[in-house]
Coordinates of C-alpha atoms and ligand atoms in Angstrom, one line a residue:
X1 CA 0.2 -19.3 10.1
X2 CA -1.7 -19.9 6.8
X3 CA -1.7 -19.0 3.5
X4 CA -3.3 -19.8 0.7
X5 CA -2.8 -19.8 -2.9
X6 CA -4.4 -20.1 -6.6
X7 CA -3.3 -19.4 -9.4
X8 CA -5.8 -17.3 -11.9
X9 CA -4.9 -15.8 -15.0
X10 CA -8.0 -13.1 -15.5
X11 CA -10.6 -11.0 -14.0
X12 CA -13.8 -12.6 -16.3
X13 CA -16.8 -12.8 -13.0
X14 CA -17.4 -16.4 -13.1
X15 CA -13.7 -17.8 -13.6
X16 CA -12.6 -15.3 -10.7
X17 CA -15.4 -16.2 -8.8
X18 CA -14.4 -20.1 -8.6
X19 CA -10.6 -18.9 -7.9
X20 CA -11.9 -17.1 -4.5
X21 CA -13.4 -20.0 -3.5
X22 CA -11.2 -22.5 -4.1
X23 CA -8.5 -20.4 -2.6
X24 CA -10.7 -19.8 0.6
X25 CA -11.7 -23.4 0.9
X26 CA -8.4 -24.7 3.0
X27 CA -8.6 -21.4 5.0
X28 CA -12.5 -22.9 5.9
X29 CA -14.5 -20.7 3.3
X30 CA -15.6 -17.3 3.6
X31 CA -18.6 -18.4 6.5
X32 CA -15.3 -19.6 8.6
X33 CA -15.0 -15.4 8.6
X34 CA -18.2 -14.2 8.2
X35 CA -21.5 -14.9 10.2
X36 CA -24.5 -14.3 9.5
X37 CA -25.9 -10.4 10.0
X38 CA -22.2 -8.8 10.5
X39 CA -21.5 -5.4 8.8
X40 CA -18.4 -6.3 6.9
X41 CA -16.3 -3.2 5.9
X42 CA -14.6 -4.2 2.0
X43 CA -11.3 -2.0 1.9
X44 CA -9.5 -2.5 -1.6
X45 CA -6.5 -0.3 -2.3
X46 CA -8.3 2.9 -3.5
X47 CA -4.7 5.2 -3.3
X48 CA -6.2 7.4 -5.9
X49 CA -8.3 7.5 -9.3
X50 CA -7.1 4.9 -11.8
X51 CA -8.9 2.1 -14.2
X52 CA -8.3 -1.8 -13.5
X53 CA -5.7 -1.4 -16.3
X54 CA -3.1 0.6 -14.3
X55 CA -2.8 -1.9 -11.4
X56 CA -2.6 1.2 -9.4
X57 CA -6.1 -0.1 -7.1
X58 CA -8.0 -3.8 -6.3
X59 CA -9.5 -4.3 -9.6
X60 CA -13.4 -4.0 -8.9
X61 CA -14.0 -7.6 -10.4
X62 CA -12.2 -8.9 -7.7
X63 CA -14.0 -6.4 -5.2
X64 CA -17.5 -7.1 -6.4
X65 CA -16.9 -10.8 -6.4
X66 CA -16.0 -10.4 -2.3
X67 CA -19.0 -8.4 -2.0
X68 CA -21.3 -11.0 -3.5
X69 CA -19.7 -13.7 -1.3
X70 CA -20.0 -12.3 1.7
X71 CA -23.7 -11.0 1.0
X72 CA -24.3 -15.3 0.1
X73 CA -22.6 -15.5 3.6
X74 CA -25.3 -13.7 5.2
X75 CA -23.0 -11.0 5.5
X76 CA -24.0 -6.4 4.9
X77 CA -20.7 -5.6 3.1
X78 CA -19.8 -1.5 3.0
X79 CA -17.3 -0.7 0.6
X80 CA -14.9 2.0 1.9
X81 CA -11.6 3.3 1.4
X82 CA -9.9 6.4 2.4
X83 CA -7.0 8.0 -0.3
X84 CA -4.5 10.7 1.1
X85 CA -5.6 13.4 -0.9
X86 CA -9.2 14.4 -1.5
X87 CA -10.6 17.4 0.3
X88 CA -14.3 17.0 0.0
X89 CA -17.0 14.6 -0.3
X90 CA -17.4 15.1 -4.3
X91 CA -13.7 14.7 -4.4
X92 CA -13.9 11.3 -2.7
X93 CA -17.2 10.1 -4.6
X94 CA -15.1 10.7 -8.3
X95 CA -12.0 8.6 -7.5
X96 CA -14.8 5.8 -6.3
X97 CA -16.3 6.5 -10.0
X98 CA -12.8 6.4 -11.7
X99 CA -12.1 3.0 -9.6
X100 CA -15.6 1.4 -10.7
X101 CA -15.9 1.2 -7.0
X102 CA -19.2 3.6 -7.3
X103 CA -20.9 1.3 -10.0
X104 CA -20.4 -1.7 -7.9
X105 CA -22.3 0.2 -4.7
X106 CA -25.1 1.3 -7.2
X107 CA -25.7 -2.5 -8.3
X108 CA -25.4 -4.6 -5.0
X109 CA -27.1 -2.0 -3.6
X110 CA -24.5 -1.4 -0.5
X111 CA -22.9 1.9 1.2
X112 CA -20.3 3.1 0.2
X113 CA -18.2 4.8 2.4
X114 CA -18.2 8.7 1.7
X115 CA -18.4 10.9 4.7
X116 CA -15.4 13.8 5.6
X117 CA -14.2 13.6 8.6
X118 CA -12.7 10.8 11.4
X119 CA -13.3 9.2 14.7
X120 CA -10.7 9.0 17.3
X121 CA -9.8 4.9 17.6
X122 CA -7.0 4.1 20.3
X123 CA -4.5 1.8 19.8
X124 CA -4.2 -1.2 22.0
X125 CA -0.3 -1.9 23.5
X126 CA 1.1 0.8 20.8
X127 CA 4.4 0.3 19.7
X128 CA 4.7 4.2 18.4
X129 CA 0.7 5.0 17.6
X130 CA -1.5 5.9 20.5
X131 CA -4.5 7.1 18.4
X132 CA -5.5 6.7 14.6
X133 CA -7.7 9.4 13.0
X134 CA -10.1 6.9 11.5
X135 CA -12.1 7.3 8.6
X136 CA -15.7 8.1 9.8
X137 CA -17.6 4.6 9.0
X138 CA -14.7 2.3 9.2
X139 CA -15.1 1.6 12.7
X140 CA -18.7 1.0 12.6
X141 CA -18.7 -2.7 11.3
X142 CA -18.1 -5.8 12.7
X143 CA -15.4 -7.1 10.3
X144 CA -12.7 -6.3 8.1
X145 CA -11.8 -7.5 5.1
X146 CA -8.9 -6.0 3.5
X147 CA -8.2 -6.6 -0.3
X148 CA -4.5 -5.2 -1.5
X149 CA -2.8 -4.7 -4.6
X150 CA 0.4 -6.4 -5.1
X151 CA 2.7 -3.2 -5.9
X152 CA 6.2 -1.9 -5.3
X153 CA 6.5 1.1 -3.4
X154 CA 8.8 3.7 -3.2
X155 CA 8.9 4.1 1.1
X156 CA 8.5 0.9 2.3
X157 CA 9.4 -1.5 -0.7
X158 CA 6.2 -3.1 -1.1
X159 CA 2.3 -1.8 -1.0
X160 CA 0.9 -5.2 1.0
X161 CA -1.5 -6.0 3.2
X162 CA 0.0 -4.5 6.2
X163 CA 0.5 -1.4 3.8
X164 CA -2.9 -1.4 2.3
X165 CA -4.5 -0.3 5.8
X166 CA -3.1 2.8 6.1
X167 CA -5.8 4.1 4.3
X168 CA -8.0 3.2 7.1
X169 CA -6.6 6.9 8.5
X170 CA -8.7 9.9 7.3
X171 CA -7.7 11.9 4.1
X172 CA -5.0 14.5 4.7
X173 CA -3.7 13.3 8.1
X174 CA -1.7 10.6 6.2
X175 CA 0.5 12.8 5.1
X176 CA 1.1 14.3 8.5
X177 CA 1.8 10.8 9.5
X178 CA 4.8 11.0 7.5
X179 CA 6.1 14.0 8.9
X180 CA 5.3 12.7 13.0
X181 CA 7.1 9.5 11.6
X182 CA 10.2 10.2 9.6
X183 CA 11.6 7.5 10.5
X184 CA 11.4 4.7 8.1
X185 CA 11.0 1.9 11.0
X186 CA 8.9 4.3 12.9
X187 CA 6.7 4.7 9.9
X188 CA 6.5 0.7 9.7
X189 CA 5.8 0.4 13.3
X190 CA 3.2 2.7 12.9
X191 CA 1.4 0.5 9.9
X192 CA 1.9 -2.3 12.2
X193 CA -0.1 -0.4 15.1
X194 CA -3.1 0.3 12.6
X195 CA -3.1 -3.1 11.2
X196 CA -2.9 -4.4 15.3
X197 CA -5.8 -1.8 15.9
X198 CA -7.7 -2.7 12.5
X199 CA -7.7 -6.3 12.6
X200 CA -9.0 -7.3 9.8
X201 CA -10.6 -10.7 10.1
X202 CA -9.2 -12.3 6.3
X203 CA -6.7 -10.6 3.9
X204 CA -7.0 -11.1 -0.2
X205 CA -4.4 -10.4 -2.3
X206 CA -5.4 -9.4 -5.7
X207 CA -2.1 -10.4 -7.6
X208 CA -3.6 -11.0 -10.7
X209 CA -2.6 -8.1 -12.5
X210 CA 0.4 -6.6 -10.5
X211 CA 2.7 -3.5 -10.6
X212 CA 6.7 -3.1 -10.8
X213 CA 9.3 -0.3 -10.7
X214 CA 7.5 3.1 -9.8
X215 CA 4.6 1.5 -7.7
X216 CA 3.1 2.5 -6.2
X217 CA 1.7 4.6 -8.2
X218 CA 3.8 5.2 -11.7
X219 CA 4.7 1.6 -11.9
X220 CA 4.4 -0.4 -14.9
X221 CA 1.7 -3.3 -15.0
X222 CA 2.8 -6.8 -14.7
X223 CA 0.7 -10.0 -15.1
X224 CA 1.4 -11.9 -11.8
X225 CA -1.2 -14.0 -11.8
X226 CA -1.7 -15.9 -8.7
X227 CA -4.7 -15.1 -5.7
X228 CA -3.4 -15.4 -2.1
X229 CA -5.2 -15.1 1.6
X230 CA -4.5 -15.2 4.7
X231 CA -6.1 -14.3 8.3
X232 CA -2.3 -13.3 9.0
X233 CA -1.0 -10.6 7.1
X234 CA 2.5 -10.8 7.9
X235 CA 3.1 -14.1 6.7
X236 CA 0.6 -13.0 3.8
X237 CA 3.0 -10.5 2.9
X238 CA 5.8 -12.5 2.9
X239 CA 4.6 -15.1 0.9
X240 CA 3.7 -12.1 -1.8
X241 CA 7.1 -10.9 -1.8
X242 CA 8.5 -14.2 -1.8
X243 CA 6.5 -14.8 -5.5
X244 CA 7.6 -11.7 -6.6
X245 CA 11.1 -12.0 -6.0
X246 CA 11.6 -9.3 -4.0
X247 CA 14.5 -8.9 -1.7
X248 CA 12.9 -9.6 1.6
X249 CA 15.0 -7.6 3.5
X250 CA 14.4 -4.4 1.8
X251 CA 10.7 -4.6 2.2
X252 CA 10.0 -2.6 5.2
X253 CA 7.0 -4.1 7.1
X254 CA 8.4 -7.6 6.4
X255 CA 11.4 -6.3 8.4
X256 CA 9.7 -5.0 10.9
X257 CA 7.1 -7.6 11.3
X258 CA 9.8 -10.4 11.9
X259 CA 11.9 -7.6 14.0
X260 CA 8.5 -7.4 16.1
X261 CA 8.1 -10.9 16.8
X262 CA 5.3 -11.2 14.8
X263 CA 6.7 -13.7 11.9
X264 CA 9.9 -15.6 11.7
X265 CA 12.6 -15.1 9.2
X266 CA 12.4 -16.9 5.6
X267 CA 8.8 -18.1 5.4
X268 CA 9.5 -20.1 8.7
X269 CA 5.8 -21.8 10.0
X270 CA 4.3 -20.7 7.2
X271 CA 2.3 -23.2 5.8
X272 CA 1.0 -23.4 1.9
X273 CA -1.9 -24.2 1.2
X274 CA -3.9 -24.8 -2.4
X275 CA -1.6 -24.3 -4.8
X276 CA 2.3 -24.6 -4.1
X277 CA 4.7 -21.4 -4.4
X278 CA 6.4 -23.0 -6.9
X279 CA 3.0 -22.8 -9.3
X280 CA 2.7 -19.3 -8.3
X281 CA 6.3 -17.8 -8.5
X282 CA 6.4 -14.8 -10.8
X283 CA 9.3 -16.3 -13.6
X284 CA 11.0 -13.2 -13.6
X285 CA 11.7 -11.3 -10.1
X286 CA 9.7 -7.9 -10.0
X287 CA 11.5 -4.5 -10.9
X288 CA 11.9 -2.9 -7.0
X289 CA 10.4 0.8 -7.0
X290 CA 14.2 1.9 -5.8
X291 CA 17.3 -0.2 -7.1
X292 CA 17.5 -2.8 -4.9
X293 CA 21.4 -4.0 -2.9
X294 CA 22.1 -6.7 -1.5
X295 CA 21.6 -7.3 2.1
X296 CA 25.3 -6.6 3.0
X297 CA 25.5 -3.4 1.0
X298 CA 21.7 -3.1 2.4
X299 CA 23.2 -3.1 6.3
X300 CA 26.0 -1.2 5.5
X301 CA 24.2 1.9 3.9
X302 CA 22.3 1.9 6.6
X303 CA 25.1 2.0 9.1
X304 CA 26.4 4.2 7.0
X305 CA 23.9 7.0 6.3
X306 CA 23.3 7.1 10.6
X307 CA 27.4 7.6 11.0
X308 CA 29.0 9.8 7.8
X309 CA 28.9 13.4 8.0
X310 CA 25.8 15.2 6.6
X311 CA 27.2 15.8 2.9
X312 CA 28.1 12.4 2.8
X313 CA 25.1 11.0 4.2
X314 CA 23.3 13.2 1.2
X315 CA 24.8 11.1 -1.3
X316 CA 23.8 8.2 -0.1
X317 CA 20.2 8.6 0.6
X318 CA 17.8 8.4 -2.0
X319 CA 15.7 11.4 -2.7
X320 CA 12.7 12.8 -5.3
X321 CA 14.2 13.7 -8.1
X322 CA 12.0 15.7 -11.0
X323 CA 11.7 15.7 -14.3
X324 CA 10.9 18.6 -15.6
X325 CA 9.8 17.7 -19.1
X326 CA 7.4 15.7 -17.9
X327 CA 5.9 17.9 -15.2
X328 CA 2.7 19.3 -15.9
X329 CA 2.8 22.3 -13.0
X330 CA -0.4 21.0 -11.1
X331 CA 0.9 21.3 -7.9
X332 CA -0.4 18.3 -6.1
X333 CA 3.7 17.4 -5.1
X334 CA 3.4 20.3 -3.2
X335 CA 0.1 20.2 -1.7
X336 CA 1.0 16.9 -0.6
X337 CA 4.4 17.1 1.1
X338 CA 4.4 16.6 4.7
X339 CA 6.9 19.2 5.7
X340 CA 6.3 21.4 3.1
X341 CA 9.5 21.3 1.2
X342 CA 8.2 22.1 -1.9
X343 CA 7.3 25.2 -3.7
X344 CA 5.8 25.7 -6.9
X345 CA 8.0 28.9 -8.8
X346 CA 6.6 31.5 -10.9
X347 CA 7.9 28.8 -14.1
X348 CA 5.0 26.2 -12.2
X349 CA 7.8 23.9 -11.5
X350 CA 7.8 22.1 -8.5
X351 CA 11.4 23.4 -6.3
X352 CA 12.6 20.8 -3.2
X353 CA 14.1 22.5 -0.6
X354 CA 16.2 19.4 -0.1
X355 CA 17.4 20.2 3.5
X356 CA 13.4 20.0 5.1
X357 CA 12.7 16.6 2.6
X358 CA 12.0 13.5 4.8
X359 CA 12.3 11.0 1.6
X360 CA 8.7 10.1 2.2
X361 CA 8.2 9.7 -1.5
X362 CA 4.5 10.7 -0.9
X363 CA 5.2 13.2 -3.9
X364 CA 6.0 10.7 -6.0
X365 CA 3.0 8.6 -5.0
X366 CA 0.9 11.6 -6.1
X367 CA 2.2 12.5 -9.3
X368 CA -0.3 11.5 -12.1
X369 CA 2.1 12.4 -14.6
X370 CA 4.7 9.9 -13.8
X371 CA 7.3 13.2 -13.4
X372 CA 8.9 12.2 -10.1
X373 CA 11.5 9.1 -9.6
X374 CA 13.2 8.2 -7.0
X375 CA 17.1 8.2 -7.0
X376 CA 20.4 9.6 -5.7
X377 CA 21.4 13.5 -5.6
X378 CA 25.0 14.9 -7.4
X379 CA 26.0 16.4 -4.5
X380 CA 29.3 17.4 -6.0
X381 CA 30.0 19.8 -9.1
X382 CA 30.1 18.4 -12.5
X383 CA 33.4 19.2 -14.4
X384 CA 33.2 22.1 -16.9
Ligands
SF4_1 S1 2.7 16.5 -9.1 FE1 4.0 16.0 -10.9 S2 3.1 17.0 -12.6 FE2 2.3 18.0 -10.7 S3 3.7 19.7 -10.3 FE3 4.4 17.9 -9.1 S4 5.9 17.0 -10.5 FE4 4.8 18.4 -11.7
SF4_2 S1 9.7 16.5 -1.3 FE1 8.6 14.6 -1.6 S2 9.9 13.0 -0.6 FE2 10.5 15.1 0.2 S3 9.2 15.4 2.1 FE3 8.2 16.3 0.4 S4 6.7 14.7 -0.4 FE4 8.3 13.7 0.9

């Protein structure tokens, strides 16, 4: 397993440019992925409408310097990605806009991925996924390559490569995909069953300008500044974390990924190449999206929250909480939630029933107004 790594400090074209290439050169170039005349599907991380500046998607620098590359390969690139919540075409075209995805489309003159609706694509050996609901288009290439963000994320610890394809599955049907899989490691064996299905041929991870605490969404921006890429995204993904000082064993499709068979523990037959970890390692370990425990405390919640009786168990799982002052009464929490646990009063303030929440967090993912963290419940009476 491979990965490579370059440091880079900004998204200026021609700088950013010679950083892909030098990171792809030990991996074989770009041409060692792409041949001539394939259709080669570009999926940043498009989770909903934001500017470069947030670090909430791939910065479009970094997508339209993929694009140009693979076109000088020979290559068609279409640029497509697939957010949980849009209902219509128009929807989907603005949040391309708001991305600078659209522009890009308009000026290398390539599609741009915008039609409602999916295509059944069956899942080979499943470990918990027999069919994905796949974006119409995605399936019609004859690559992959999949560009994520480096994020913290509320569910699964960390918004990776593995992560990233998820929004390979069509619209709205994510969120039911959090409802069928409740399950924390179900929900990771399920990412692991699209990225299996998906296969993307080479994964870049744009960890230039990188998000900590509240990703992956309502994070704060953080300048990481490294590239990294990989044909393997597991070991991808734990190198990223790795740089960012993340506990490892938090990070759910790490976890399940070495649980799988599909990676050893700590980095092992990972090999570096370009620039060493040391020269990329963030000097200051990245907030985590939930406050992070060690890896005892880690096992024992775990073991603990399965065994305890329910009130008990309430207390020590973490939960949506809202802050009111800061909610605007839009409603998209509650258009969003897989089991529909929440209901918008007559105030226009978003009400959990707590006993139907999952702890998806997909709320929280949604909420443009940074209203919703992520945190433990009072479950007994304050004094008077
Ligand atoms: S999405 Fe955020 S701002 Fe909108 S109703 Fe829910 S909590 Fe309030
Ligand atoms: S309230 Fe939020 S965390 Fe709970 S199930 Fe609904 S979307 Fe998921």
């Amino acid at each position: 397993m491979k990965v490579s790594l370059r440091r880079c400090e900004s998204y200026e074209t021609e700088g950013l440019l010679r950083a892909l290439q030098s990171l792809l050169e030990p991996l074989g170039g770009i041409e060692a992925y792409i041949q001539p005349g394939m259709r080669v599907l570009v999926k940043p991380n498009m989770i909903g409408a934001a500017g470069p500046e947030r670090a909430v998607v791939t910065h479009p620098t970094l997508v339209r310097v993929v694009v140009r590359m693979i076109k000088e390969a020979g290559g068609f690139p279409v640029l497509g990605d697939n957010p949980g919540f849009h209902t219509t075409e128009e929807a989907l075209r603005r949040i391309y806009r708001a991305c600078g995805y659209e522009a890009i489309a308009e000026e290398e003159k390539i599609p741009l991925l915008t039609k409602e609706g999916w295509d059944w694509v069956s899942v080979p050996n499943p470990y918990v996924l027999e069919r994905i609901p796949m974006a119409k288009g995605m399936r019609d290439v004859d690559a992959v390559i999949n560009l994520p963000k480096l994020k913290t994320h509320g569910l699964t610890g960390y918004s990776g490569a593995v992560k990233n394809l998820y929004g390979v599955m069509a619209g709205l049907s994510k969120a039911q995909h959090h409802a069928i899989f409740p399950k924390r490691n179900d929900f990771a064996d399920m990412l692991l069953d699209i990225q299996r299905t998906v296969h993307p041929v080479l994964h870049i991870m744009d960890g230039i300008l990188a998000m900590e605490g509240a990703g992956p969404t309502a994070g704060t921006p953080r300048w990481a500044n490294f590239l990294a890429a990989s044909p393997n995204p597991y070991a991808l993904d734990a190198v990223c974390v790795e740089l960012a000082g993340l506990p490892a064993h938090e990070m759910l499709t790490v976890q399940r990924s070495i649980t799988r068979g599909l990676l050893g523990p700590h980095l092992q037959n990972i090999i570096i190449l370009g620039d060493s970890l040391e020269a990329c390692r963030c000097a200051r370990p990245f907030l985590p999206a939930v406050k992070s425990r060690n890896i005892i405390v880690s096992q024992l919640r775990k073991w603990a929250v399965a065994v305890v009786p329910k009130p008990l168990r309430t207390a020590l799982r973490d939960w949506p909480l809202f802050d009111y002052a800061a909610c605007k009464g839009c409603g998209d929490c509650q258009r969003t939630c897989p089991p529909g646990a929440i209901a918008m009063g007559e105030d226009h303030r978003p009400k959990v029933d707590y006993s139907r929440c999952i702890s998806c967090f997909c709320c929280q993912e949604m909420c443009r107004h940074k209203a919703i963290s992520i945190g433990r419940r009072r479950v007994w009476p304050t004094r008077p």
